[in-house]
XYZ file of C-alpha atoms in Angstrom:
672
model
C 90.640 123.783 92.232
C 94.191 124.604 93.249
C 93.212 124.625 96.937
C 91.413 121.302 96.531
C 94.478 119.758 94.897
C 96.701 121.029 97.745
C 94.346 119.575 100.365
C 94.343 116.186 98.674
C 98.135 116.190 98.539
C 98.320 117.071 102.262
C 95.896 114.286 103.168
C 97.935 111.816 101.129
C 101.165 112.882 102.867
C 99.612 112.437 106.340
C 98.196 108.973 105.601
C 101.238 107.425 103.922
C 103.106 106.765 107.214
C 100.014 104.724 108.231
C 100.455 102.599 105.042
C 97.184 104.029 103.690
C 97.258 105.153 100.086
C 94.534 107.483 98.726
C 93.607 108.454 95.193
C 91.388 111.353 94.207
C 88.452 110.322 92.072
C 87.686 112.493 89.067
C 86.613 112.198 85.476
C 85.736 108.668 84.423
C 85.963 107.187 87.921
C 83.731 109.797 89.498
C 81.226 109.597 86.636
C 81.137 105.826 86.918
C 80.653 105.952 90.686
C 77.742 108.368 90.407
C 76.168 106.213 87.659
C 76.365 103.083 89.852
C 74.928 104.870 92.886
C 72.029 106.624 91.147
C 71.129 103.839 88.727
C 72.640 100.598 90.014
C 70.431 98.274 87.958
C 70.943 100.127 84.683
C 74.656 100.522 85.326
C 74.920 96.754 85.572
C 72.989 96.183 82.343
C 74.275 99.167 80.327
C 77.734 100.480 81.239
C 78.673 104.067 80.325
C 79.650 104.382 76.625
C 83.370 104.067 75.967
C 83.615 107.462 74.246
C 82.135 109.185 77.282
C 84.606 107.429 79.598
C 87.545 108.439 77.361
C 86.402 112.068 77.342
C 85.909 112.052 81.123
C 89.372 110.562 81.642
C 90.916 113.134 79.299
C 89.352 115.991 81.222
C 91.054 115.109 84.509
C 93.518 117.775 85.553
C 92.337 120.337 82.940
C 89.354 121.756 84.781
C 89.965 125.287 85.908
C 93.375 125.601 84.228
C 94.411 128.077 81.532
C 95.919 127.146 78.188
C 99.490 128.134 77.228
C 98.160 131.100 75.215
C 96.176 132.432 78.119
C 92.748 131.229 76.987
C 90.514 128.692 78.614
C 91.790 125.129 78.534
C 90.249 122.971 75.852
C 88.003 120.198 77.175
C 85.232 117.863 76.197
C 82.799 120.754 75.736
C 79.167 121.404 76.736
C 77.811 118.667 74.427
C 79.836 116.075 76.358
C 78.487 117.440 79.655
C 74.877 117.165 78.426
C 75.436 113.612 77.223
C 76.959 112.584 80.580
C 74.088 114.269 82.459
C 71.603 112.347 80.317
C 73.173 109.077 81.402
C 73.465 109.978 85.090
C 69.979 111.478 85.452
C 67.381 108.929 86.490
C 64.445 108.386 84.185
C 61.830 109.091 86.822
C 61.826 110.588 90.329
C 58.814 110.528 92.617
C 59.093 112.334 95.967
C 56.857 111.592 98.931
C 57.120 113.135 102.415
C 59.088 110.166 103.827
C 60.612 108.463 100.844
C 61.834 108.911 97.274
C 61.422 106.695 94.212
C 64.339 106.814 91.830
C 63.488 104.764 88.745
C 62.761 101.288 90.141
C 64.283 101.832 93.608
C 62.692 103.294 96.764
C 64.962 105.266 99.101
C 64.630 106.961 102.469
C 67.216 109.125 104.199
C 67.703 109.667 107.928
C 69.789 112.307 109.655
C 71.466 111.754 113.044
C 70.793 114.714 115.344
C 71.800 113.385 118.760
C 74.886 111.520 119.966
C 76.092 109.667 123.054
C 78.143 111.449 125.682
C 81.086 109.119 125.065
C 81.970 106.920 122.075
C 84.428 104.074 121.723
C 86.662 102.863 118.919
C 84.844 102.218 115.616
C 81.540 103.256 117.221
C 79.680 103.165 113.897
C 80.737 99.566 113.169
C 77.226 98.086 113.832
C 75.983 100.089 110.857
C 78.334 98.266 108.516
C 77.234 94.941 109.942
C 73.455 95.484 110.113
C 72.872 93.840 106.729
C 70.883 96.687 105.184
C 71.477 98.127 101.687
C 72.863 101.289 103.226
C 74.691 104.400 102.003
C 76.355 106.437 104.757
C 77.797 109.934 104.371
C 79.766 111.955 106.919
C 79.992 115.682 106.088
C 82.800 117.321 108.052
C 83.399 121.023 108.396
C 86.233 122.240 110.685
C 85.202 124.877 113.197
C 87.482 127.864 113.699
C 88.889 127.878 117.274
C 87.314 131.285 117.983
C 83.910 130.115 116.700
C 84.221 126.857 118.666
C 84.996 128.694 121.871
C 82.041 131.015 121.253
C 79.740 128.012 120.911
C 81.096 126.448 124.094
C 80.776 129.690 126.049
C 77.147 130.093 124.982
C 76.482 126.455 125.930
C 78.136 127.014 129.305
C 76.043 130.139 129.906
C 72.817 128.295 129.189
C 73.695 125.386 131.443
C 74.789 127.707 134.281
C 71.573 129.747 133.899
C 69.484 126.563 134.110
C 71.350 125.521 137.263
C 70.826 128.960 138.810
C 67.069 128.880 138.082
C 66.790 125.408 139.599
C 68.601 126.602 142.706
C 66.376 129.686 143.151
C 63.244 127.600 142.798
C 64.519 125.026 145.325
C 64.741 122.167 142.812
C 67.448 119.534 143.005
C 70.089 119.846 140.283
C 69.455 117.365 137.534
C 72.319 114.908 137.166
C 72.338 115.152 133.380
C 72.650 118.938 133.515
C 75.531 118.750 135.994
C 77.411 116.211 133.886
C 76.809 118.265 130.708
C 78.205 121.406 132.359
C 81.325 119.507 133.499
C 81.845 118.126 130.017
C 81.556 121.507 128.396
C 83.993 123.091 130.839
C 86.575 120.321 130.250
C 86.154 120.610 126.457
C 86.403 124.373 126.558
C 89.712 124.139 128.398
C 91.040 121.535 125.889
C 90.098 123.796 122.941
C 91.793 126.790 124.550
C 94.992 124.785 125.023
C 94.881 123.499 121.428
C 94.650 119.896 122.654
C 91.334 119.319 120.905
C 89.518 120.595 117.841
C 85.831 120.821 117.034
C 84.160 119.805 113.799
C 80.633 120.016 112.505
C 79.531 116.472 111.641
C 76.570 115.875 109.414
C 75.713 112.137 109.422
C 73.152 110.931 106.857
C 72.036 107.428 106.011
C 70.135 106.403 102.870
C 68.531 102.966 102.722
C 67.229 101.546 99.407
C 64.851 98.707 98.587
C 62.684 97.578 95.694
C 59.262 98.073 97.356
C 57.629 100.607 99.761
C 56.732 97.917 102.300
C 60.271 96.623 102.442
C 61.565 100.198 102.696
C 59.384 100.881 105.745
C 60.657 97.692 107.421
C 64.310 98.600 106.590
C 63.865 102.119 108.037
C 62.471 100.676 111.271
C 65.389 98.266 111.475
C 67.862 101.106 110.877
C 66.248 103.214 113.568
C 66.580 100.303 115.994
C 70.296 99.925 115.133
C 70.819 103.659 115.658
C 68.947 103.544 118.934
C 71.140 100.693 120.117
C 74.164 102.866 119.403
C 72.745 105.635 121.535
C 72.121 107.901 118.490
C 68.962 109.895 117.895
C 67.802 110.134 114.295
C 65.020 111.849 112.355
C 63.434 111.064 109.002
C 63.970 113.968 106.636
C 60.255 114.546 106.064
C 59.582 116.771 103.034
C 63.344 116.980 102.494
C 64.086 113.548 101.046
C 65.614 114.888 97.802
C 68.193 116.954 99.726
C 68.944 114.002 101.963
C 69.347 111.641 98.997
C 71.833 114.053 97.366
C 73.698 114.407 100.701
C 74.686 110.717 100.516
C 75.987 110.977 96.983
C 79.719 111.895 96.406
C 78.820 115.531 95.637
C 80.265 117.105 98.793
C 77.144 119.136 99.606
C 75.373 119.050 102.968
C 72.008 120.359 101.791
C 69.904 119.303 104.825
C 72.273 121.186 107.167
C 71.710 118.916 110.182
C 75.305 119.113 111.441
C 76.294 118.641 115.077
C 79.440 119.920 116.811
C 81.800 117.082 117.756
C 85.409 116.654 118.788
C 87.969 115.559 116.191
C 88.865 112.486 118.325
C 85.252 111.283 118.343
C 84.950 111.744 114.589
C 88.202 109.874 114.004
C 86.960 106.981 116.158
C 83.848 106.661 113.963
C 85.845 105.859 110.828
C 86.808 102.246 110.117
C 90.345 103.269 109.238
C 90.816 105.262 112.424
C 90.399 102.604 115.072
C 89.556 105.129 117.784
C 91.547 106.647 120.599
C 93.642 103.503 121.054
C 94.541 103.187 117.351
C 98.110 102.026 116.896
C 98.383 100.646 120.454
C 98.078 97.062 119.234
C 99.527 95.070 116.349
C 97.454 95.498 113.166
C 96.245 92.254 111.576
C 93.851 93.302 108.829
C 90.197 94.277 108.344
C 86.996 92.899 109.742
C 85.316 90.554 107.260
C 81.843 91.820 108.248
C 82.290 95.451 109.155
C 85.421 96.610 107.349
C 87.010 98.109 110.476
C 90.643 97.525 111.404
C 91.406 94.473 113.593
C 94.319 94.662 116.009
C 95.799 92.263 118.516
C 95.158 93.433 122.089
C 97.485 96.223 123.154
C 100.193 95.280 125.720
C 98.249 97.002 128.521
C 94.759 95.950 127.390
C 94.830 92.209 128.014
C 96.054 89.617 130.504
C 99.297 89.147 128.497
C 100.745 89.514 125.049
C 100.626 85.799 124.123
C 99.215 84.657 120.808
C 98.354 81.210 119.451
C 98.158 80.767 115.672
C 96.669 77.461 114.487
C 96.070 76.223 110.959
C 96.997 73.521 108.462
C 99.919 73.712 106.096
C 99.289 76.359 103.424
C 96.612 78.068 105.517
C 98.519 81.353 105.836
C 99.918 80.969 109.399
C 103.465 82.212 108.700
C 102.177 84.871 106.336
C 99.952 86.353 109.050
C 102.643 86.104 111.721
C 105.275 87.802 109.511
C 102.890 90.680 108.749
C 102.104 91.040 112.463
C 105.698 90.878 113.680
C 106.693 93.606 111.300
C 104.031 95.778 112.843
C 105.426 94.900 116.285
C 108.880 95.993 115.122
C 107.453 99.302 113.980
C 105.879 99.730 117.434
C 109.278 99.318 119.096
C 109.385 95.674 120.094
C 112.409 93.384 119.830
C 111.401 90.149 118.051
C 113.084 86.758 118.296
C 111.934 84.161 115.807
C 112.590 80.404 115.849
C 112.382 79.571 112.130
C 112.068 75.859 111.330
C 111.635 76.171 107.561
C 113.639 79.289 106.661
C 110.446 81.220 105.925
C 111.532 84.379 107.729
C 114.884 84.852 105.943
C 113.798 87.514 103.400
C 112.006 89.595 106.039
C 114.984 89.395 108.395
C 117.367 90.596 105.692
C 115.038 93.408 104.653
C 114.856 94.946 108.147
C 118.556 94.468 108.892
C 118.029 91.660 111.398
C 120.475 88.994 112.518
C 120.389 85.296 111.613
C 121.906 82.538 113.719
C 122.188 79.200 111.952
C 121.902 76.169 114.206
C 123.058 72.844 112.800
C 125.618 70.176 113.670
C 129.055 71.391 112.642
C 128.253 75.124 112.623
C 131.312 75.842 114.709
C 130.548 79.231 116.288
C 126.763 79.115 116.793
C 125.680 76.788 119.516
C 123.557 76.365 122.628
C 124.909 75.860 126.118
C 122.246 74.883 128.708
C 124.711 75.781 131.514
C 124.960 79.451 130.508
C 124.400 81.601 133.617
C 122.712 85.030 133.603
C 124.723 88.240 133.322
C 126.419 89.147 136.603
C 125.610 92.848 136.281
C 121.797 92.434 136.268
C 120.610 90.129 139.055
C 117.301 88.436 138.445
C 114.245 90.416 139.646
C 116.304 93.064 141.420
C 114.107 94.846 143.954
C 111.326 92.280 143.577
C 109.727 90.479 146.505
C 110.101 87.227 144.515
C 113.784 86.978 143.543
C 113.233 83.769 141.593
C 115.064 80.438 141.796
C 118.732 79.932 142.500
C 120.549 80.299 139.115
C 122.636 77.155 139.642
C 119.596 75.071 140.545
C 117.740 76.530 137.610
C 120.537 75.426 135.235
C 120.276 71.921 136.688
C 116.546 71.942 135.960
C 117.195 73.062 132.395
C 119.698 70.210 131.828
C 117.211 67.727 133.280
C 114.525 69.027 130.876
C 117.015 68.924 127.966
C 118.029 65.331 128.641
C 114.369 64.409 128.973
C 113.894 65.662 125.405
C 117.158 64.188 124.011
C 117.265 60.779 125.681
C 114.054 60.529 127.613
C 112.499 58.273 124.961
C 109.267 60.325 124.844
C 108.472 60.228 128.562
C 111.225 62.282 130.169
C 113.696 61.176 132.875
C 112.784 59.047 135.823
C 113.165 60.434 139.362
C 116.404 58.448 139.817
C 117.808 59.727 136.565
C 116.826 63.307 137.320
C 118.592 63.100 140.681
C 121.745 61.762 138.993
C 121.734 64.620 136.490
C 121.183 67.212 139.240
C 124.155 65.891 141.232
C 126.321 65.830 138.072
C 125.467 69.453 137.216
C 126.277 70.674 140.745
C 129.605 68.768 140.663
C 130.386 70.197 137.242
C 129.817 73.752 138.493
C 131.998 73.087 141.542
C 134.802 71.650 139.415
C 134.670 74.775 137.192
C 135.004 77.035 140.237
C 131.479 78.389 139.898
C 129.765 79.373 143.141
C 126.903 81.653 144.182
C 129.174 84.613 143.485
C 128.117 86.093 140.072
C 131.773 87.047 139.423
C 132.468 83.330 138.769
C 129.773 82.941 136.112
C 131.639 84.288 133.076
C 132.986 80.967 131.779
C 130.346 78.245 132.219
C 131.079 74.561 131.642
C 129.445 72.599 128.800
C 127.190 69.588 128.430
C 130.284 67.497 127.688
C 131.587 68.265 131.195
C 128.298 67.065 132.702
C 128.575 63.805 130.682
C 132.051 63.227 132.111
C 130.720 63.656 135.617
C 127.906 61.224 134.844
C 130.400 58.690 133.496
C 132.099 58.583 136.908
C 128.872 57.915 138.838
C 126.700 54.940 139.632
C 125.062 52.616 137.140
C 122.162 55.002 136.455
C 124.565 57.896 135.838
C 126.810 55.786 133.587
C 123.791 54.704 131.548
C 122.834 58.374 131.086
C 126.405 59.254 130.062
C 126.401 56.497 127.461
C 123.129 57.662 125.949
C 124.265 61.312 126.036
C 127.598 60.652 124.340
C 126.223 60.983 120.796
C 125.188 64.548 121.520
C 128.378 65.690 123.249
C 131.069 63.753 121.380
C 129.385 62.833 118.117
C 128.061 64.830 115.148
C 125.928 67.068 117.372
C 128.818 68.132 119.594
C 129.096 71.533 117.919
C 125.458 72.315 118.624
C 125.714 71.759 122.393
C 129.369 72.649 122.878
C 129.257 76.420 122.723
C 130.984 78.396 125.482
C 127.829 80.565 125.998
C 124.436 80.843 124.370
C 124.638 84.283 122.808
C 121.816 86.437 121.464
C 122.800 89.064 118.832
C 122.015 92.692 119.629
C 119.480 93.216 116.826
C 115.816 94.243 116.753
C 114.947 91.072 114.832
C 116.888 87.908 115.577
C 116.156 84.745 113.563
C 117.356 81.326 114.634
C 117.547 79.224 111.504
C 116.770 75.547 112.261
C 116.284 74.520 108.641
C 119.374 72.247 108.551
C 118.833 70.784 112.028
C 117.915 67.071 112.157
C 114.354 66.431 113.283
C 115.450 64.518 116.374
C 117.364 67.595 117.592
C 114.633 70.140 116.870
C 112.800 69.706 120.220
C 116.030 70.150 122.183
C 117.013 73.226 120.212
C 113.569 74.784 120.702
C 113.811 74.169 124.450
C 117.234 75.751 124.780
C 116.334 78.732 122.622
C 113.183 79.340 124.673
C 115.259 79.024 127.835
C 117.855 81.520 126.557
C 115.192 84.026 125.610
C 113.443 83.601 128.943
C 116.709 84.199 130.790
C 117.414 87.305 128.723
C 113.909 88.662 129.266
C 114.080 88.183 133.042
C 117.462 89.829 133.455
C 117.121 92.586 130.890
C 113.405 93.518 130.819
C 112.273 95.176 127.574
C 109.453 94.972 125.079
C 110.087 91.606 123.416
C 108.301 88.902 121.442
C 109.326 85.295 121.072
C 107.825 83.572 118.018
C 108.132 79.762 117.908
C 107.100 78.332 114.551
C 105.957 74.679 114.564
C 105.966 74.638 118.374
C 104.304 71.213 118.427
C 107.763 69.678 117.955
C 108.698 70.963 121.437
C 105.292 70.296 123.055
C 105.455 66.677 121.894
C 108.077 66.087 124.640
C 106.674 66.267 128.204
C 109.631 68.278 129.496
C 109.455 70.702 126.601
C 105.700 71.156 126.863
C 105.981 71.745 130.618
C 108.670 74.409 130.103
C 106.698 76.201 127.378
C 103.496 76.178 129.391
C 105.343 77.664 132.371
C 106.832 80.315 130.091
C 103.354 81.198 128.797
C 102.138 81.768 132.346
C 105.089 83.871 133.522
C 106.125 85.844 130.398
C 103.948 88.942 130.997
C 105.738 89.807 134.234
C 108.904 90.421 132.223
C 107.355 92.252 129.214
C 107.733 89.149 127.016
C 105.055 87.979 124.616
C 104.989 84.343 123.431
C 103.602 83.645 119.941
C 103.094 79.932 119.333
C 102.505 78.826 115.751
C 101.491 75.261 114.970
C 100.023 73.272 112.076
C 99.537 70.065 114.113
C 96.404 71.335 115.803
C 95.274 68.022 117.348
C 98.622 67.245 118.930
C 98.770 70.759 120.399
C 95.215 70.924 121.802
C 94.962 67.325 122.955
C 98.095 67.713 125.066
C 97.640 69.060 128.605
C 100.584 71.488 128.215
C 99.341 72.591 124.794
C 95.893 73.367 126.245
C 97.574 75.348 129.026
C 99.484 77.410 126.450
C 96.248 78.098 124.531
C 94.397 78.993 127.763
C 97.117 81.506 128.724
C 97.037 83.312 125.374
C 95.401 86.720 125.226
C 94.408 86.036 121.632
C 94.135 83.136 119.201
C 94.195 83.435 115.404
C 92.444 80.407 113.937
C 93.182 79.841 110.270
C 90.937 77.590 108.108
C 90.478 74.084 109.523
C 89.158 70.763 108.176
C 86.820 68.172 109.634
C 89.735 66.299 111.266
C 91.021 69.293 113.236
C 87.849 71.353 113.858
C 86.555 69.523 116.944
C 89.490 70.269 119.335
C 89.584 73.920 118.130
C 85.877 74.395 118.818
C 86.207 72.781 122.278
C 89.355 74.688 123.277
C 88.117 78.165 122.294
C 84.391 77.767 122.851
C 83.406 78.605 119.295
C 79.784 78.839 118.127
C 78.183 77.328 115.073
C 78.768 80.425 112.967
C 82.468 80.503 113.846
C 82.755 76.780 113.207
C 81.211 77.275 109.762
C 83.601 80.169 109.079
C 86.599 78.026 109.981
C 85.494 75.234 107.670
C 84.636 77.513 104.752
C 87.173 80.324 105.099
C 89.644 81.093 102.344
C 93.385 81.414 102.877
C 94.076 84.586 104.881
C 90.648 84.664 106.570
C 90.299 83.684 110.215
C 88.414 84.314 113.446
C 90.422 86.190 116.051
C 89.418 85.132 119.583
C 90.495 87.596 122.242
C 88.834 86.794 125.561
C 85.081 86.979 124.973
C 85.486 89.054 121.838
C 85.330 87.447 118.411
C 86.292 89.151 115.158
C 86.462 87.651 111.693
C 89.581 89.111 110.102
C 91.028 89.192 106.609
C 94.803 89.526 106.646
C 95.844 92.456 104.488
C 99.331 93.725 103.646
C 100.796 96.185 101.181
C 102.141 94.812 97.861
C 105.684 95.680 98.952
C 105.359 93.637 102.111
C 103.700 90.766 100.258
C 106.844 90.313 98.193
C 108.840 89.855 101.387
C 106.614 87.480 103.293
C 104.797 85.301 100.768
C 105.818 81.659 100.409
C 103.120 80.747 97.896
C 104.817 78.625 95.196
C 102.726 80.131 92.429
C 103.571 83.683 93.458
C 107.255 82.867 93.820
C 107.247 81.205 90.365
C 105.604 84.299 88.817
C 108.244 86.489 90.451
C 111.074 84.325 89.132
C 109.492 84.341 85.673
C 109.195 88.133 85.727
C 112.870 88.482 86.696
C 113.923 86.137 83.902
C 111.837 88.032 81.369
C 113.359 91.331 82.542
C 116.898 90.050 82.246
C 116.124 88.477 78.881
C 114.939 91.888 77.624
C 118.004 93.634 79.023
C 120.284 91.062 77.385
C 118.490 91.445 74.035
C 118.817 95.227 74.103
C 122.484 94.919 75.073
C 123.172 92.638 72.063
C 121.299 95.007 69.759
C 123.344 97.922 71.073
């Protein structure tokens, strides 16, 4: 008992860094579990008596211990054990060669005796999704390194002897035998180096129905599923009782049909393991159908790291993104978030991130579209494609910005764009800025460009007049910063909550431009999250810039996460469709009849996925990653939920709990 307790504690310690909490079942919980497994119908109609449950709960932790006086610990006693056994024991058991009748249920157990040469992540997942009333048990027994090497040496000897006999008799070596010998030699070397461990895996499956005919059909279906997985199974003929008990939580492998397997392959079989690539991608939640973990594609597993998150207001978009970006932080990424509604404030404070508030009159925080890249890190150094001229690129950014600010929804005309380009070049020349990076430290501002426009032709003067409200009016502080600076923090949040709606598109454009410039000149693992991106895509210049960023971001280790509740505006826009097409994955939160059509068309969803989108609950969504489709339920720990939830009801309950706590403290203080 002491050794078992120590093993449970060690398992708990190892799983906690993975945010997986375990609890050992004993007493009342274990008795109730056995009761529900052995007699599910009766357990539903007649729960265990309350006095038995109390006695079982009271016995937890006392088994095997000694009392303070040195005698045996007091416990429920043999009468309690007999009463519990009476409840757990089925009323009737009939055993046939290939099946077992337990009360009103018919059960058959299969053992897996042959496995594929290679397995992938979550390789048993089709079993959880096959739709059968199935009970699966994995019995694991670690093999001592010496015993494992002995097994491998004997296997090697047999394979080499077979090859020698074939050679003496003039037969061609069988490909399967050659591959098996190579596999055993590689595994033997890995075990000797301590890089791999061997386990004995006993895999048993019990299927239950209410009639023999249905049981036979279910067994055939199960055998087909196992065959599709490349597994070879046998029916435990004349050993059904032992097989049935092997799939109960008793910890006894009575059939003894174990098979030696590597620890990595066993770990990949478990839904909570995720396979050899576990942890490489950002964890989202669990599969709605199979229960396995669902991750975003790893950085090196897809065409890029871009993600599109679509859903109506209140559908759980920001909740899912906040949970995912925290995982990205834990994996070492730097995350930049454009926060339109202030939803990321609590999470940013909790992880020690930096917040930059953007609003007219902020004084220090501002955006300068003429900021030039750092002189010490030239763009794409050593690359065959050095990229555009920085001065010309700044002119293009100003043209895009003015298209958003004063383009009246359709951008600048060719004549206006030419006037802006000439004004920007003249502004740089007047500031003494040339192609020499040493002159780039003090860039001019948008107000300097407006003054150059004011001295031009009629088109330029008209632009200067329309631009004046943004350079000399209330918004002057927003666009008048000396440089667009990005704090040196792992999580940076740009707070746009107090920014007027008409300035949001321009601010989003300049922030995306600043992040893009930083990513190109200082490559690192980064994510840019743009919440409510439709406000930028609504402007042709902004949509064009964001679509171009989505196409080019991967080259500079940048991932673009676009979040939007205005699904139709995003997917019915050419630039919006380009952004969606260049995303490695799309998380599609619940939709309604108004928004479902463009989503189905854009991502090629089937009828089942369409029905899921229309009927899903908050926090449930299909994840489309290339041709793969997974239905995911977003799951987070209770501690993280308190940081990321914006549900008004949950926030109200939290405020009420705090008030009740302080009221109790105040009352005790007055009484004292």
